[in-house]
Tab-separated table of C-alpha atoms and ligand atoms in Angstrom:
chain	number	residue	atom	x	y	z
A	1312	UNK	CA	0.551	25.204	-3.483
A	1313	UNK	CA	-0.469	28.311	-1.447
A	1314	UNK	CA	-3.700	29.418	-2.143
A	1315	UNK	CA	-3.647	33.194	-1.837
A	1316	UNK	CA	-6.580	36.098	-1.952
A	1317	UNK	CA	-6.303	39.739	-1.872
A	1318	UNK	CA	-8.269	42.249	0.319
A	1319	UNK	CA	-8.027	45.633	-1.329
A	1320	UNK	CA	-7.883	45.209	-5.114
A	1321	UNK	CA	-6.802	48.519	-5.737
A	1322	UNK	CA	-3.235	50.093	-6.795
A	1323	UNK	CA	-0.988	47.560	-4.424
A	1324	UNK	CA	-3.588	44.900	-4.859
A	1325	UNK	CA	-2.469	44.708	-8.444
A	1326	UNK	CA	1.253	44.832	-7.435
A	1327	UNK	CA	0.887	41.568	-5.176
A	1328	UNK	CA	-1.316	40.072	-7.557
A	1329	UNK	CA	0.936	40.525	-10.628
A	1330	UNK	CA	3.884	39.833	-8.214
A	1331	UNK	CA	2.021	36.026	-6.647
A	1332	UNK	CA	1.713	35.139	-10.697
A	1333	UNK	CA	5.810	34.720	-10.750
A	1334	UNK	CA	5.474	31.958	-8.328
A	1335	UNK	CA	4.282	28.480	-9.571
A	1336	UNK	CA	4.151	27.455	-5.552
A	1337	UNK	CA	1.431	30.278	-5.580
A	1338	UNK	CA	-1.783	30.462	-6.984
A	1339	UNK	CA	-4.139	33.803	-5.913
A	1340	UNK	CA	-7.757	32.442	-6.050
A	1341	UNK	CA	-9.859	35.439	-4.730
A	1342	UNK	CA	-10.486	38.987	-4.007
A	1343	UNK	CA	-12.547	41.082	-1.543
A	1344	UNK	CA	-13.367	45.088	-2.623
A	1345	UNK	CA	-16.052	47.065	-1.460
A	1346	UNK	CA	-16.061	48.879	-4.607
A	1347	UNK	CA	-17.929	46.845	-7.332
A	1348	UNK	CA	-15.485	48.412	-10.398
A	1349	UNK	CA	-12.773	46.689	-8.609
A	1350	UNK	CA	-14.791	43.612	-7.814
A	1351	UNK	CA	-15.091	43.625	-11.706
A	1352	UNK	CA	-11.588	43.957	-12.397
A	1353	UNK	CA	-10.693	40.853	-10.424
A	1354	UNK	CA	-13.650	38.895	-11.455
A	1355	UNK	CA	-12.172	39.800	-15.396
A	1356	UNK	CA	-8.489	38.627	-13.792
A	1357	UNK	CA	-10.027	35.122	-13.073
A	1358	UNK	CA	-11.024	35.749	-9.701
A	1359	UNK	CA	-13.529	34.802	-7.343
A	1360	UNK	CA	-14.589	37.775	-5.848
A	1361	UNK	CA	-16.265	38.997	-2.502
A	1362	UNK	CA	-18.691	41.900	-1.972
A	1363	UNK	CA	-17.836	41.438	2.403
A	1364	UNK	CA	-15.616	39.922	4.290
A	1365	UNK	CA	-17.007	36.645	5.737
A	1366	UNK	CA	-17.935	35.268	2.768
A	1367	UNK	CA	-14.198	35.647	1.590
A	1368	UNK	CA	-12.967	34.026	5.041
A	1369	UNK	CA	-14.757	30.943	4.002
A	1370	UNK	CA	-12.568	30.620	1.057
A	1371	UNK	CA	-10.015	27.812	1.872
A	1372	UNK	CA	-7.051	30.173	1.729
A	1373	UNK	CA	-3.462	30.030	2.828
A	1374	UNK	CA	-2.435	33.266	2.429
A	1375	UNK	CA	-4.324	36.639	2.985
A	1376	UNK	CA	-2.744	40.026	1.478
A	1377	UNK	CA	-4.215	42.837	2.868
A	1378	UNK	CA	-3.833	46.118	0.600
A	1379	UNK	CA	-6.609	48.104	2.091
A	1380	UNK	CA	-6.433	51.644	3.302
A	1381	UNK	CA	-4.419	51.929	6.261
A	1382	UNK	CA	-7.411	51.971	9.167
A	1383	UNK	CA	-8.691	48.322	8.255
A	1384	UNK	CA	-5.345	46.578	8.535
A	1385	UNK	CA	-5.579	45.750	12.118
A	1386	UNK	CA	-9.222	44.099	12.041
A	1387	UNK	CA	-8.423	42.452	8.284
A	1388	UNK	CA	-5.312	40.901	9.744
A	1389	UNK	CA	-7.096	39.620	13.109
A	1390	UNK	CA	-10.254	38.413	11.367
A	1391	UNK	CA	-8.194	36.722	9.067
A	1392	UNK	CA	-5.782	35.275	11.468
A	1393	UNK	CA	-8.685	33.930	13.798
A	1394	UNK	CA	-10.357	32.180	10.304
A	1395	UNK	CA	-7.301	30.757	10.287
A	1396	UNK	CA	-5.210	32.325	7.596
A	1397	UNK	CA	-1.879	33.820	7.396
A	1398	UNK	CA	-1.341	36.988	6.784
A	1399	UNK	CA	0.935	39.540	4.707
A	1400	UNK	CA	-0.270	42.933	5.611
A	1401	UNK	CA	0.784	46.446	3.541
A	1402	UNK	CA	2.347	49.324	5.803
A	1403	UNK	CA	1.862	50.839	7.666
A	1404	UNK	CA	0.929	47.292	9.822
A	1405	UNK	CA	-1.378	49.383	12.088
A	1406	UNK	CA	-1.823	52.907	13.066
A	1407	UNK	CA	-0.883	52.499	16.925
A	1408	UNK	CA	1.849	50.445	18.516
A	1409	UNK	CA	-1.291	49.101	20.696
A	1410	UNK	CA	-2.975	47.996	17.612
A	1411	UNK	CA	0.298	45.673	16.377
A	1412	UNK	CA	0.351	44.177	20.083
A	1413	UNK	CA	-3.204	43.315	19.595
A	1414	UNK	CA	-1.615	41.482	16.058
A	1415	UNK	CA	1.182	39.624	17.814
A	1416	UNK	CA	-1.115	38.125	20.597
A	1417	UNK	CA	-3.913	36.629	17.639
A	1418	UNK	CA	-1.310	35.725	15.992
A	1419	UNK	CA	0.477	33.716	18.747
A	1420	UNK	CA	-2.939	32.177	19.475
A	1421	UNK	CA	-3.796	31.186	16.016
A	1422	UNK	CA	-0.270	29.996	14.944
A	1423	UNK	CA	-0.467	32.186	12.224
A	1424	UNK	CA	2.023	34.185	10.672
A	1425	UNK	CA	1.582	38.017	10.278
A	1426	UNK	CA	4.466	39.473	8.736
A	1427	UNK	CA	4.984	43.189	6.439
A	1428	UNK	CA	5.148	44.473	3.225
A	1429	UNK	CA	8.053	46.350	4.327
A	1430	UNK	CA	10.066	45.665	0.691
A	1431	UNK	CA	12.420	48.804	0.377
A	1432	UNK	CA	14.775	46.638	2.664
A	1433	UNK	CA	15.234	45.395	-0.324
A	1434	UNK	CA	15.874	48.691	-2.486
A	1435	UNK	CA	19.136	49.373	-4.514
A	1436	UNK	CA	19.965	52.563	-2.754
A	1437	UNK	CA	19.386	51.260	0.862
A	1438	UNK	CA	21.721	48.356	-0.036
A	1439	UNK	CA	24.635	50.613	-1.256
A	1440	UNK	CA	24.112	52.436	1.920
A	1441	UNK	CA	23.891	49.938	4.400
A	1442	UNK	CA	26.875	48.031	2.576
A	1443	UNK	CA	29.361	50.622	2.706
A	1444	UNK	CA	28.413	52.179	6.285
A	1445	UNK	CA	29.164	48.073	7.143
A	1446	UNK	CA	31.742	47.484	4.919
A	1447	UNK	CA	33.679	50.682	7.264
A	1448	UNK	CA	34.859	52.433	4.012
A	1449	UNK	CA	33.401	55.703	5.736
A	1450	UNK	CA	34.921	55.254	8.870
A	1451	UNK	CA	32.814	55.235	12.277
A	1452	UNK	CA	29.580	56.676	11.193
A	1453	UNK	CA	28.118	60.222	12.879
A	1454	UNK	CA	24.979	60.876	10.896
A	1455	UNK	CA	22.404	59.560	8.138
A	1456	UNK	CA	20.420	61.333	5.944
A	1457	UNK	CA	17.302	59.794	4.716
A	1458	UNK	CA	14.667	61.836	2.619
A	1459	UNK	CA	12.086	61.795	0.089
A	1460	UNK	CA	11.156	64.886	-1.549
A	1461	UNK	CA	8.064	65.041	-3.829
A	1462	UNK	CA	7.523	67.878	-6.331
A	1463	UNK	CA	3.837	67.390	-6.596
A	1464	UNK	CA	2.606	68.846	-2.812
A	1465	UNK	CA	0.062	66.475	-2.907
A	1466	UNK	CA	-0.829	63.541	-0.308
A	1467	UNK	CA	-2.517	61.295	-3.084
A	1468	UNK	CA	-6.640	59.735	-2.536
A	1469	UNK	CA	-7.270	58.723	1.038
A	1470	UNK	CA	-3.546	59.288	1.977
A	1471	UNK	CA	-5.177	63.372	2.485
A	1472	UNK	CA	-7.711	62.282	4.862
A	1473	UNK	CA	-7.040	61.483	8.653
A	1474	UNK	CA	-9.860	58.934	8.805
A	1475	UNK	CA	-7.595	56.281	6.333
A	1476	UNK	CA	-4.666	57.024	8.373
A	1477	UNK	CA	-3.798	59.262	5.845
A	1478	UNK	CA	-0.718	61.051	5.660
A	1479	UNK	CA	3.430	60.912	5.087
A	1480	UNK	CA	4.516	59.596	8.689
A	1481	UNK	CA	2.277	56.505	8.046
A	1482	UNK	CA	3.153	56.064	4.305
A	1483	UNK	CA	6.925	57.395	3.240
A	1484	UNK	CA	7.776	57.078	7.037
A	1485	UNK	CA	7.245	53.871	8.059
A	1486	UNK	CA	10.052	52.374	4.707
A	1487	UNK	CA	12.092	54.965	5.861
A	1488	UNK	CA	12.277	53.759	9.553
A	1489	UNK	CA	12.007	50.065	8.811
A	1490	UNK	CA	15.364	50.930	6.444
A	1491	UNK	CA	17.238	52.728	9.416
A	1492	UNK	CA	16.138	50.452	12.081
A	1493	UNK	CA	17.447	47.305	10.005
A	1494	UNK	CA	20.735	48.832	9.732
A	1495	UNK	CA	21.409	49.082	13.390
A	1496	UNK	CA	19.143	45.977	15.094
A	1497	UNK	CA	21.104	45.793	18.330
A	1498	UNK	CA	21.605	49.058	19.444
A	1499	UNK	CA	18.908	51.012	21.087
A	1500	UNK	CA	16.971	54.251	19.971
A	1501	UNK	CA	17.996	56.852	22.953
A	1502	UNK	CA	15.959	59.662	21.940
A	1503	UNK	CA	13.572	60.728	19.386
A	1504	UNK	CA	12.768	64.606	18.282
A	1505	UNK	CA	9.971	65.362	15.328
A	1506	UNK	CA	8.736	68.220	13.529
A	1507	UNK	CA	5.252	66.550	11.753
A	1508	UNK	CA	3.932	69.427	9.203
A	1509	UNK	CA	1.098	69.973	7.468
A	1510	UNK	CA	2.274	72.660	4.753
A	1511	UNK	CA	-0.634	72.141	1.768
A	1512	UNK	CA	-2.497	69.392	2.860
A	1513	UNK	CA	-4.773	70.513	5.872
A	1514	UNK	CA	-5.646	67.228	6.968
A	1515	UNK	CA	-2.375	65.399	7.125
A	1516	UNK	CA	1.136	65.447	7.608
A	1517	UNK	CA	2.677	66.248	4.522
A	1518	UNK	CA	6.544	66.840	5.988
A	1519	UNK	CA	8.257	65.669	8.440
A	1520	UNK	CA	12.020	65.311	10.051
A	1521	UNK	CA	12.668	62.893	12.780
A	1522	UNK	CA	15.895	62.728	14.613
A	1523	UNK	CA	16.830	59.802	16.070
A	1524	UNK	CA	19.692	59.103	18.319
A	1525	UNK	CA	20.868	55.496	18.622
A	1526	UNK	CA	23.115	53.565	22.050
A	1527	UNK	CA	25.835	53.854	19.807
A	1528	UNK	CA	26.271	57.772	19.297
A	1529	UNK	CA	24.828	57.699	15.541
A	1530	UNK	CA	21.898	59.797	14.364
A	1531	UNK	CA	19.508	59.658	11.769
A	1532	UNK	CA	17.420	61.952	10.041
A	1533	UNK	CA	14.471	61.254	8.113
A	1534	UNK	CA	12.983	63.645	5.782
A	1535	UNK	CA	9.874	63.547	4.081
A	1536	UNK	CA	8.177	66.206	2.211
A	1537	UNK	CA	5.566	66.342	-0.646
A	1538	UNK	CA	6.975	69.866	-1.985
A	1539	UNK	CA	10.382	70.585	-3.054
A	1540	UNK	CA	11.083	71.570	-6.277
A	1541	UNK	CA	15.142	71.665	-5.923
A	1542	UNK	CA	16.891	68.365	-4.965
A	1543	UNK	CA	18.714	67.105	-1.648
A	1544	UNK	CA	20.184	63.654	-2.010
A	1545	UNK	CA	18.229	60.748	-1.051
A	1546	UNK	CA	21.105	60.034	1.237
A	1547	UNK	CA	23.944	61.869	2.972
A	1548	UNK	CA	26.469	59.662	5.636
A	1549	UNK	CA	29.404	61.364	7.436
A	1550	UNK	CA	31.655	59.424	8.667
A	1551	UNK	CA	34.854	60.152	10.548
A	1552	UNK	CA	37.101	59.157	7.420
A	1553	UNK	CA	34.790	59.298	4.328
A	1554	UNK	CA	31.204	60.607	3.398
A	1555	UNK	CA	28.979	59.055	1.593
A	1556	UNK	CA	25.892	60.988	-1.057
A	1557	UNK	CA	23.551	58.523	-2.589
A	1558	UNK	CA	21.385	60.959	-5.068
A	1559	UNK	CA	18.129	58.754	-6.036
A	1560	UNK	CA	16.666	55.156	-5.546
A	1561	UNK	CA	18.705	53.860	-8.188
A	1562	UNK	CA	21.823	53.483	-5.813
A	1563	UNK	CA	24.062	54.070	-9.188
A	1564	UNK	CA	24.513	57.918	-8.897
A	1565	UNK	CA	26.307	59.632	-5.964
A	1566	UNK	CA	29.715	58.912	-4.566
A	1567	UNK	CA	31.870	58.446	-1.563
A	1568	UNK	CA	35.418	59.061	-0.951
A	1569	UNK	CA	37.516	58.654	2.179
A	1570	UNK	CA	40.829	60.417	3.087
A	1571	UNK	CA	43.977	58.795	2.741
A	1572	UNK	CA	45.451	56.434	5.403
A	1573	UNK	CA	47.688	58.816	7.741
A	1574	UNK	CA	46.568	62.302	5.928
A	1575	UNK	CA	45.401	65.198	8.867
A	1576	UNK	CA	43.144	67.678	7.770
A	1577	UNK	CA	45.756	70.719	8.102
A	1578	UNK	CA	48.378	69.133	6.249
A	1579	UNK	CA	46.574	69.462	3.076
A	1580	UNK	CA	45.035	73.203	2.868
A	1581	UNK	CA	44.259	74.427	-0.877
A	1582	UNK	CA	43.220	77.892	-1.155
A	1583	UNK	CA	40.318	78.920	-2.363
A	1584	UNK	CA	39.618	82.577	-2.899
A	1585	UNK	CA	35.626	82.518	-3.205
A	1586	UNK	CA	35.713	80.539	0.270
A	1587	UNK	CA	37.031	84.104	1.848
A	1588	UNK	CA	39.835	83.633	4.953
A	1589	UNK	CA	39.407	80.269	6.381
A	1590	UNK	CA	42.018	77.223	6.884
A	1591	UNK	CA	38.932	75.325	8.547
A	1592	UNK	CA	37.164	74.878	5.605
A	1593	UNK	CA	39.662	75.104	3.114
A	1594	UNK	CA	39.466	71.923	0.096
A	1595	UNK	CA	41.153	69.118	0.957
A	1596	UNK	CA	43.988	68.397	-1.894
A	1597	UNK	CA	42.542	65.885	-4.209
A	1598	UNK	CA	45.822	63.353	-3.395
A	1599	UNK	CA	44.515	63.127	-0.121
A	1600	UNK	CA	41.507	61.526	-1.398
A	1601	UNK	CA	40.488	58.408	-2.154
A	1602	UNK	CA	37.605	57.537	-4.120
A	1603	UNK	CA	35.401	54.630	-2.784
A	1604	UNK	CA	33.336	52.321	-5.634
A	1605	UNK	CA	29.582	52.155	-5.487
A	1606	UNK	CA	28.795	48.668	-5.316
A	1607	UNK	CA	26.541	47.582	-8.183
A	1608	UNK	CA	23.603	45.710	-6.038
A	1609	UNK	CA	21.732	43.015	-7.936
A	1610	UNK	CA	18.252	43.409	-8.621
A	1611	UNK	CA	16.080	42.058	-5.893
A	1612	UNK	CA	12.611	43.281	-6.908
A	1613	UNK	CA	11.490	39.284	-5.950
A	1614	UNK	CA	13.356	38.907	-3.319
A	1615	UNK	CA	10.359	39.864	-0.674
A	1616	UNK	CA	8.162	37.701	-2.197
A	1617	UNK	CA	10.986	34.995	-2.498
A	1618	UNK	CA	10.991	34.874	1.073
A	1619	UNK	CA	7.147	34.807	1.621
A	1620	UNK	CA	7.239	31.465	-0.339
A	1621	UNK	CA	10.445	30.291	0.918
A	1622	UNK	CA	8.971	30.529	4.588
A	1623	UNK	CA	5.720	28.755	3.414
A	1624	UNK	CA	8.052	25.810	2.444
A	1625	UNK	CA	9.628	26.153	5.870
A	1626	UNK	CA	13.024	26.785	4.364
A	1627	UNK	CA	13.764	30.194	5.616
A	1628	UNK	CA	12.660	32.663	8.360
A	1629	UNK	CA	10.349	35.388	7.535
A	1630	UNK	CA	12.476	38.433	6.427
A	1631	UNK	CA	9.543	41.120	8.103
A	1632	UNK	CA	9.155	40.120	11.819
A	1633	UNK	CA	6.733	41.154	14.577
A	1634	UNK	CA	9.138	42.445	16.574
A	1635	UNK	CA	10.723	44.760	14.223
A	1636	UNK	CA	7.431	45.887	13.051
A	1637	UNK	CA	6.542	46.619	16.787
A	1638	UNK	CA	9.488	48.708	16.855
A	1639	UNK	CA	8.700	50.359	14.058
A	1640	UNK	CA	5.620	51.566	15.337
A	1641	UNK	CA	7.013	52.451	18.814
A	1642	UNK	CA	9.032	54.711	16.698
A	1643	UNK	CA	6.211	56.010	14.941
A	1644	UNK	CA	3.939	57.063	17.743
A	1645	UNK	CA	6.728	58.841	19.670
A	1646	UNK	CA	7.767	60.681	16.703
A	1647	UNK	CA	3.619	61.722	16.657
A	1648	UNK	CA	4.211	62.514	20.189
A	1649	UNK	CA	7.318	64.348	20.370
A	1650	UNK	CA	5.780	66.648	17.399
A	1651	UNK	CA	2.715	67.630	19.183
A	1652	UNK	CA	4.797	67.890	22.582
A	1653	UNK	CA	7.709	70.166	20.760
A	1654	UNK	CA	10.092	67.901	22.508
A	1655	UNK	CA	13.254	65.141	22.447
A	1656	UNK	CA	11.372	61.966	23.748
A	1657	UNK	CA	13.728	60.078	26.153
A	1658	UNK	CA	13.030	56.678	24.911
A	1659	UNK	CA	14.901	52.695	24.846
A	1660	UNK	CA	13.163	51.475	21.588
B	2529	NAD	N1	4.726	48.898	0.261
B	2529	NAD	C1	4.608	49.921	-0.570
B	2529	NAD	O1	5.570	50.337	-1.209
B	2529	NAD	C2	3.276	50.580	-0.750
B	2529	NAD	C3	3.064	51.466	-1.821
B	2529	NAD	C4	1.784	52.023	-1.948
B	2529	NAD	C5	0.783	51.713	-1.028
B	2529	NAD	N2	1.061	50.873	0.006
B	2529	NAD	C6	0.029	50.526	0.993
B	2529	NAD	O2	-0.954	49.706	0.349
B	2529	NAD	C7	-2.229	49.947	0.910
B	2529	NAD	C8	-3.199	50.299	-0.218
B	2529	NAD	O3	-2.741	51.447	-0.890
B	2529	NAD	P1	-3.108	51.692	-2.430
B	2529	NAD	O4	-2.206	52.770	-2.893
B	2529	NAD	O5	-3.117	50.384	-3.145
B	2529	NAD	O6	-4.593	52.245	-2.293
B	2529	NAD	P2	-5.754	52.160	-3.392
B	2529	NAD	O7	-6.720	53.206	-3.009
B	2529	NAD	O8	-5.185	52.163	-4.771
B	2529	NAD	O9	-6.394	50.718	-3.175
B	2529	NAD	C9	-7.120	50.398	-2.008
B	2529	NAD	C10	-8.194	49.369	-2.370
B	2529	NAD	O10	-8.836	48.974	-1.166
B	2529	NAD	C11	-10.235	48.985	-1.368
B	2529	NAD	N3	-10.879	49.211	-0.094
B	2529	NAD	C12	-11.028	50.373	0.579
B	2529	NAD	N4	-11.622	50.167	1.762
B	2529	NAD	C13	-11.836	48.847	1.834
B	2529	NAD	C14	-12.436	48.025	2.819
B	2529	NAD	N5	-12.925	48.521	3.956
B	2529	NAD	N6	-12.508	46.688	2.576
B	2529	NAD	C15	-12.052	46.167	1.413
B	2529	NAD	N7	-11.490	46.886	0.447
B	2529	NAD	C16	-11.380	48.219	0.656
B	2529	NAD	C17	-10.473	50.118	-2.367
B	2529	NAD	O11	-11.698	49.974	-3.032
B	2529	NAD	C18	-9.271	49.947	-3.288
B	2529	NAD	O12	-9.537	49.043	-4.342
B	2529	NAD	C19	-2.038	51.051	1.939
B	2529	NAD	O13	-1.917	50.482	3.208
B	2529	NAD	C20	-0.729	51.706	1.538
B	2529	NAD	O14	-0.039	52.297	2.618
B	2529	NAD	C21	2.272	50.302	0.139
């Protein structure tokens, strides 16, 4: 049985705790909040509940989920780690790559685990992505897409204030990094240009675009912005034989097609008046086209949580490791710094 509490009993507090209750190997005993309504809300939830933090620690716990504000993840996770817990932290895992290298060395002396809530790995549209790009359907890939567009402009509660590590880098950013980092894991980030806004929310970033350049000639672009009220796909590949759109996080709506086998470009030109004189871009006949499925991925809402357990029962690696997350972060504070510099960042991440 892995006896779990919660620091931070707040929005993703609730999603861990409703998430633990699926597992009969878990049972979530406790909760620390240093807001008394939310102290209440656990204590109604059958929880023991803690006003400060070493009182918590004493609890005889297994597992600590930390689902604070971003700021107090770094000296949660160590505290916890050196009281000899293990610990499954919320992103973003800290707010500097130093911070996460602080992580990695109390947890190598503790023999604890610290691993990431990083769970859009898991997400239907990444998965149709990352399948086809492998599956070569597209060809050799030249470029991703990856954005997020809100319609709201807002950055919402502490995510508009500096002092939580507020802000879209830290929050939309760090899924959207973890996703593209997973899909190429041995190649190496070359270079690293970002534009880091803040367009209505003074404080904090509210849009961003990162270009990345990986060791093996692809680039990705991540997009996140709290204001757009007309929609981009949440995904765009070229490839050298196909393309790929991916509209929203379902992963159902979209589509990809590839040209046929031995069909060249100028072979196939169809006029097209509105398009004015051009061969270049003239439509493609639709014979020459072949229409690649979307692959129907099955639901794996549990499936980061599956592995939590799974790795507690010492029948599986942890899916989230240190090392990624490191990267991660690397990637994160030179995007920060190539913003504020105005510059490509030469970089082996
Ligand atoms: N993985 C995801 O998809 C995802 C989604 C949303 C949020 N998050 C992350 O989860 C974390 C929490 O976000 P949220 O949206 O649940 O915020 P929230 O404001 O809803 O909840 C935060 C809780 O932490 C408590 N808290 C604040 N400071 C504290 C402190 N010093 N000690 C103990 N408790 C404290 C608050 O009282 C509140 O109950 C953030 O790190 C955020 O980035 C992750």
């Amino acid at each position: 049985m892995i006896k779990a509490g919660i620091i931070g009993y707040g929005y993703m507090g609730h999603f861990h705790h409703d998430k633990m209750k699926c597992f009969r190997e878990i049972q979530v005993v406790s909760a620390y909040d240093i807001i008394p309504a939310k102290r209440q809300d656990a204590f109604e939830k059958g929880l023991a509940v803690y006003d400060n933090l070493e009182d918590f620690l004493k609890d005889d716990l297994d597992l600590v989920v930390i689902a604070t504000p971003n700021q107090w993840h770094e000296r949660y996770a160590v505290a916890a780690m050196k009281s000899g817990k293990n610990v499954l932290c919320e992103k973003p895992a800290t707010m500097s790559v130093a911070e996460m290298e602080h992580i990695m060395d109390v947890s190598h002396e503790t023999n604890r685990f610290f691993t990431v809530h990083q769970q859009r790995r898991f997400d239907p549209d990444y998965r149709v992505v990352r399948d086809i790009i492998k599956s070569g359907a597209i060809g050799n890939v030249t470029t991703i897409e990856s954005r997020v567009l809100g319609e709201r402009g807002v950055c919402f509660g502490w995510r508009a204030d500096p002092e939580y590590g507020g802000g879209m880098l830290y929050d939309w950013g760090v899924h959207l990094i973890d996703q593209i980092l997973q899909l190429y894991p041995d190649e190496r980030v070359t270079s690293v240009y970002a534009r880091v806004l803040s367009v209505l929310t003074p404080a904090v970033d509210d849009f961003f675009e990162i270009v990345l350049m990986f060791s093996n000639g692809v680039c990705a672009k991540i997009n996140v912005g709290t204001f757009a009220l007309q929609k981009l796909p949440r995904w765009f590949v070229f490839g050298d034989r196909g393309t790929l759109k991916i509209d929203d996080f379902s992963g159902k709506n979209g589509g990809a097609a590839r040209i046929r086998g031995d069909v060249r470009g100028f072979e196939s030109v169809v006029g097209q008046k509105v398009l004015g004189p051009s061969r270049t871009m003239a439509p493609l006949k639709p014979e020459y086209l072949e229409k690649i499925d979307i692959p129907d991925e099955e639901d794996m809402s549990m499936a980061f949580w599956t592995n939590i357990v799974e790795a507690f029962a010492g029948i599986g690696q942890l899916n989230v490791t240190q090392d990624q997350i490191l990267r991660q972060m690397k990637i994160v504070e030179a995007s920060f710094q190539s913003a504020k510099e105005n510059k490509v960042l030469v970089v082996r991440i």
